[in-house]
Amino acid sequence: ILGYLPVTTQWNYAVGANWAHFSENSFQNFIFSRNHLNNRSVKYKDNLETRENLIQDYLSQEIENKFRFENTIREGGWKINFGTGLEHSTYTNNTFQKIIYQNSPDSINVNSKLEILKASIFGQISKKLFNEKLITSFGLRTDQNSYSKEMSNPLKQLSPRLSIAYAIDDKSSINFNV
């Protein structure tokens, strides 16, 4: 098994901050975060660590930087929530691997990098009715990103939502969502 398995190392971290501002009938959240995942896998023939014996060298990374703003307002029995988000993602893959193809030695050597910029806008309005037994909610969200032309048009990514919940008693309710 030791002659076959590569040495694999992985590390990651996530860090973020949330700043909240409270007013009489509303509050705003400003959220910043970053996460990074690093995977490395290396294998040498007969476990002899020389460049000639290298049969696999793999490195991949996923890095995401995110910002989100949310505003929540409560006024006259209505709850209104809206906001926006922005994200920059980077994915890299560097792979070297010696292989046998049709009884001949060959190698795979791939270096790729994908960067995507993502944006979103969302909103939701809800109201409790009939002594707070019935909760109705309607929302709309759209996303866009730089991956393709189709995905960069926010009008093609509209996502409406409707929810109705009725409380039968303190522990049970009937819910409808679309």
PDB file of C-alpha atoms in Angstrom, residues 2-143:
ATOM      1  CA  LEU A   2       2.839   2.410   0.836  1.00  0.00           C
ATOM      2  CA  GLY A   3       4.241   1.910  -2.659  1.00  0.00           C
ATOM      3  CA  TYR A   4       0.937   2.927  -4.210  1.00  0.00           C
ATOM      4  CA  LEU A   5      -0.558   5.708  -2.056  1.00  0.00           C
ATOM      5  CA  PRO A   6       0.538   9.314  -2.650  1.00  0.00           C
ATOM      6  CA  VAL A   7       1.419  11.703   0.157  1.00  0.00           C
ATOM      7  CA  THR A   8      -1.569  14.020   0.455  1.00  0.00           C
ATOM      8  CA  THR A   9      -1.650  17.235   2.432  1.00  0.00           C
ATOM      9  CA  GLN A  10      -4.525  19.625   2.832  1.00  0.00           C
ATOM     10  CA  TRP A  11      -5.076  22.880   4.644  1.00  0.00           C
ATOM     11  CA  ASN A  12      -7.829  25.441   4.706  1.00  0.00           C
ATOM     12  CA  TYR A  13      -8.993  28.504   6.545  1.00  0.00           C
ATOM     13  CA  ALA A  14     -12.075  30.681   6.736  1.00  0.00           C
ATOM     14  CA  VAL A  15     -12.256  34.161   8.180  1.00  0.00           C
ATOM     15  CA  GLY A  16     -15.075  36.669   8.225  1.00  0.00           C
ATOM     16  CA  ALA A  17     -16.561  39.723   9.854  1.00  0.00           C
ATOM     17  CA  ASN A  18     -20.119  40.930  10.315  1.00  0.00           C
ATOM     18  CA  TRP A  19     -20.958  44.524  11.177  1.00  0.00           C
ATOM     19  CA  ALA A  20     -24.563  45.113  12.220  1.00  0.00           C
ATOM     20  CA  HIS A  21     -26.228  48.515  12.544  1.00  0.00           C
ATOM     21  CA  PHE A  22     -29.494  48.704  14.499  1.00  0.00           C
ATOM     22  CA  SER A  23     -32.179  51.375  14.128  1.00  0.00           C
ATOM     23  CA  GLU A  24     -35.625  51.687  15.693  1.00  0.00           C
ATOM     24  CA  ASN A  25     -37.454  49.544  13.101  1.00  0.00           C
ATOM     25  CA  SER A  26     -34.619  48.095  11.076  1.00  0.00           C
ATOM     26  CA  PHE A  27     -31.132  46.669  11.048  1.00  0.00           C
ATOM     27  CA  GLN A  28     -28.423  46.303   8.427  1.00  0.00           C
ATOM     28  CA  ASN A  29     -25.735  43.625   8.143  1.00  0.00           C
ATOM     29  CA  PHE A  30     -22.447  44.071   6.285  1.00  0.00           C
ATOM     30  CA  ILE A  31     -20.737  40.699   5.930  1.00  0.00           C
ATOM     31  CA  PHE A  32     -17.201  40.092   4.620  1.00  0.00           C
ATOM     32  CA  SER A  33     -15.588  36.652   4.397  1.00  0.00           C
ATOM     33  CA  ARG A  34     -12.746  34.717   2.789  1.00  0.00           C
ATOM     34  CA  ASN A  35     -12.069  30.993   2.602  1.00  0.00           C
ATOM     35  CA  HIS A  36      -9.186  29.115   1.043  1.00  0.00           C
ATOM     36  CA  LEU A  37      -8.791  25.356   0.463  1.00  0.00           C
ATOM     37  CA  ASN A  38      -5.436  23.904  -0.653  1.00  0.00           C
ATOM     38  CA  ASN A  39      -4.989  20.251  -1.729  1.00  0.00           C
ATOM     39  CA  ARG A  40      -1.617  18.720  -2.585  1.00  0.00           C
ATOM     40  CA  SER A  41      -0.812  15.148  -3.574  1.00  0.00           C
ATOM     41  CA  VAL A  42       2.661  13.871  -4.534  1.00  0.00           C
ATOM     42  CA  LYS A  43       3.878  10.358  -5.392  1.00  0.00           C
ATOM     43  CA  TYR A  44       7.344   9.053  -6.299  1.00  0.00           C
ATOM     44  CA  LYS A  45       8.144   5.661  -7.804  1.00  0.00           C
ATOM     45  CA  ASP A  46       9.376   3.322  -5.067  1.00  0.00           C
ATOM     46  CA  ASN A  47       9.038   6.315  -2.681  1.00  0.00           C
ATOM     47  CA  LEU A  48      12.429   7.644  -3.825  1.00  0.00           C
ATOM     48  CA  GLU A  49      12.008  11.412  -3.797  1.00  0.00           C
ATOM     49  CA  THR A  50      13.918  12.476  -6.894  1.00  0.00           C
ATOM     50  CA  ARG A  51      12.677  14.401  -9.928  1.00  0.00           C
ATOM     51  CA  GLU A  52      13.201  11.350 -12.174  1.00  0.00           C
ATOM     52  CA  ASN A  53      10.976   9.219  -9.904  1.00  0.00           C
ATOM     53  CA  LEU A  54       8.110  11.733  -9.751  1.00  0.00           C
ATOM     54  CA  ILE A  55       4.942  10.070 -11.027  1.00  0.00           C
ATOM     55  CA  GLN A  56       2.284  12.411  -9.625  1.00  0.00           C
ATOM     56  CA  ASP A  57       2.255  16.039  -8.521  1.00  0.00           C
ATOM     57  CA  TYR A  58      -1.183  17.523  -7.980  1.00  0.00           C
ATOM     58  CA  LEU A  59      -2.073  20.925  -6.512  1.00  0.00           C
ATOM     59  CA  SER A  60      -5.539  22.473  -6.451  1.00  0.00           C
ATOM     60  CA  GLN A  61      -6.865  25.562  -4.704  1.00  0.00           C
ATOM     61  CA  GLU A  62     -10.278  27.101  -4.151  1.00  0.00           C
ATOM     62  CA  ILE A  63     -10.353  30.720  -2.945  1.00  0.00           C
ATOM     63  CA  GLU A  64     -13.503  32.748  -2.329  1.00  0.00           C
ATOM     64  CA  ASN A  65     -13.837  36.376  -1.214  1.00  0.00           C
ATOM     65  CA  LYS A  66     -17.405  37.418  -0.392  1.00  0.00           C
ATOM     66  CA  PHE A  67     -19.356  40.539   0.555  1.00  0.00           C
ATOM     67  CA  ARG A  68     -23.068  40.670   1.407  1.00  0.00           C
ATOM     68  CA  PHE A  69     -25.323  43.527   2.519  1.00  0.00           C
ATOM     69  CA  GLU A  70     -28.758  42.896   4.040  1.00  0.00           C
ATOM     70  CA  ASN A  71     -31.376  45.347   5.273  1.00  0.00           C
ATOM     71  CA  THR A  72     -34.359  44.198   7.353  1.00  0.00           C
ATOM     72  CA  ILE A  73     -37.244  46.551   8.127  1.00  0.00           C
ATOM     73  CA  ARG A  74     -40.249  45.856  10.393  1.00  0.00           C
ATOM     74  CA  GLU A  75     -43.065  48.364  10.005  1.00  0.00           C
ATOM     75  CA  GLY A  76     -46.831  48.083  10.570  1.00  0.00           C
ATOM     76  CA  GLY A  77     -46.789  44.287  10.780  1.00  0.00           C
ATOM     77  CA  TRP A  78     -44.728  43.966   7.582  1.00  0.00           C
ATOM     78  CA  LYS A  79     -41.235  42.533   7.389  1.00  0.00           C
ATOM     79  CA  ILE A  80     -39.164  43.677   4.412  1.00  0.00           C
ATOM     80  CA  ASN A  81     -35.738  42.199   3.733  1.00  0.00           C
ATOM     81  CA  PHE A  82     -33.524  43.093   0.785  1.00  0.00           C
ATOM     82  CA  GLY A  83     -29.860  43.070  -0.090  1.00  0.00           C
ATOM     83  CA  THR A  84     -27.049  42.323  -2.460  1.00  0.00           C
ATOM     84  CA  GLY A  85     -23.953  40.167  -2.634  1.00  0.00           C
ATOM     85  CA  LEU A  86     -20.663  40.136  -4.483  1.00  0.00           C
ATOM     86  CA  GLU A  87     -18.202  37.229  -4.691  1.00  0.00           C
ATOM     87  CA  HIS A  88     -14.873  36.618  -6.403  1.00  0.00           C
ATOM     88  CA  SER A  89     -13.873  32.963  -6.757  1.00  0.00           C
ATOM     89  CA  THR A  90     -10.614  31.480  -8.043  1.00  0.00           C
ATOM     90  CA  TYR A  91     -10.103  27.795  -8.808  1.00  0.00           C
ATOM     91  CA  THR A  92      -6.687  26.461  -9.858  1.00  0.00           C
ATOM     92  CA  ASN A  93      -5.462  22.991 -10.778  1.00  0.00           C
ATOM     93  CA  ASN A  94      -1.870  22.020 -11.599  1.00  0.00           C
ATOM     94  CA  THR A  95      -1.536  18.321 -12.371  1.00  0.00           C
ATOM     95  CA  PHE A  96       1.434  16.279 -13.524  1.00  0.00           C
ATOM     96  CA  GLN A  97       1.053  12.507 -13.796  1.00  0.00           C
ATOM     97  CA  LYS A  98       3.016   9.795 -15.558  1.00  0.00           C
ATOM     98  CA  ILE A  99       0.751   7.197 -17.186  1.00  0.00           C
ATOM     99  CA  ILE A 100       0.990   4.143 -19.408  1.00  0.00           C
ATOM    100  CA  TYR A 101      -1.022   4.577 -22.625  1.00  0.00           C
ATOM    101  CA  GLN A 102      -1.150   1.717 -25.154  1.00  0.00           C
ATOM    102  CA  ASN A 103       1.888   0.105 -23.477  1.00  0.00           C
ATOM    103  CA  SER A 104       3.933   3.315 -23.816  1.00  0.00           C
ATOM    104  CA  PRO A 105       4.862   5.725 -21.055  1.00  0.00           C
ATOM    105  CA  ASP A 106       3.293   9.149 -21.363  1.00  0.00           C
ATOM    106  CA  SER A 107       2.464  12.029 -19.078  1.00  0.00           C
ATOM    107  CA  ILE A 108      -0.407  14.381 -18.358  1.00  0.00           C
ATOM    108  CA  ASN A 109       0.490  17.970 -17.609  1.00  0.00           C
ATOM    109  CA  VAL A 110      -2.442  20.311 -16.919  1.00  0.00           C
ATOM    110  CA  ASN A 111      -2.402  23.849 -15.564  1.00  0.00           C
ATOM    111  CA  SER A 112      -5.769  25.574 -15.323  1.00  0.00           C
ATOM    112  CA  LYS A 113      -7.200  28.630 -13.631  1.00  0.00           C
ATOM    113  CA  LEU A 114     -10.818  29.759 -13.488  1.00  0.00           C
ATOM    114  CA  GLU A 115     -11.880  33.086 -12.021  1.00  0.00           C
ATOM    115  CA  ILE A 116     -15.550  33.921 -11.585  1.00  0.00           C
ATOM    116  CA  LEU A 117     -17.160  37.149 -10.423  1.00  0.00           C
ATOM    117  CA  LYS A 118     -20.660  36.628  -9.004  1.00  0.00           C
ATOM    118  CA  ALA A 119     -23.334  39.149  -8.005  1.00  0.00           C
ATOM    119  CA  SER A 120     -26.819  38.817  -6.511  1.00  0.00           C
ATOM    120  CA  ILE A 121     -29.783  40.993  -5.589  1.00  0.00           C
ATOM    121  CA  PHE A 122     -32.664  39.765  -3.446  1.00  0.00           C
ATOM    122  CA  GLY A 123     -35.758  40.971  -1.672  1.00  0.00           C
ATOM    123  CA  GLN A 124     -38.576  39.513   0.380  1.00  0.00           C
ATOM    124  CA  ILE A 125     -41.733  40.900   1.962  1.00  0.00           C
ATOM    125  CA  SER A 126     -43.845  39.062   4.534  1.00  0.00           C
ATOM    126  CA  LYS A 127     -46.833  39.700   6.759  1.00  0.00           C
ATOM    127  CA  LYS A 128     -48.521  37.870   9.624  1.00  0.00           C
ATOM    128  CA  LEU A 129     -52.328  37.806   9.499  1.00  0.00           C
ATOM    129  CA  PHE A 130     -55.282  36.462  11.533  1.00  0.00           C
ATOM    130  CA  ASN A 131     -53.702  36.832  14.990  1.00  0.00           C
ATOM    131  CA  GLU A 132     -50.344  35.688  13.554  1.00  0.00           C
ATOM    132  CA  LYS A 133     -51.747  32.290  12.537  1.00  0.00           C
ATOM    133  CA  LEU A 134     -51.161  32.921   8.819  1.00  0.00           C
ATOM    134  CA  ILE A 135     -47.778  34.045   7.479  1.00  0.00           C
ATOM    135  CA  THR A 136     -47.480  35.059   3.835  1.00  0.00           C
ATOM    136  CA  SER A 137     -44.216  35.826   2.105  1.00  0.00           C
ATOM    137  CA  PHE A 138     -43.144  36.794  -1.401  1.00  0.00           C
ATOM    138  CA  GLY A 139     -39.571  37.163  -2.591  1.00  0.00           C
ATOM    139  CA  LEU A 140     -37.487  37.648  -5.685  1.00  0.00           C
ATOM    140  CA  ARG A 141     -33.813  36.904  -6.288  1.00  0.00           C
ATOM    141  CA  THR A 142     -31.505  37.218  -9.254  1.00  0.00           C
ATOM    142  CA  ASP A 143     -27.924  36.136  -9.712  1.00  0.00           C
TER     143      ASP A 143
END
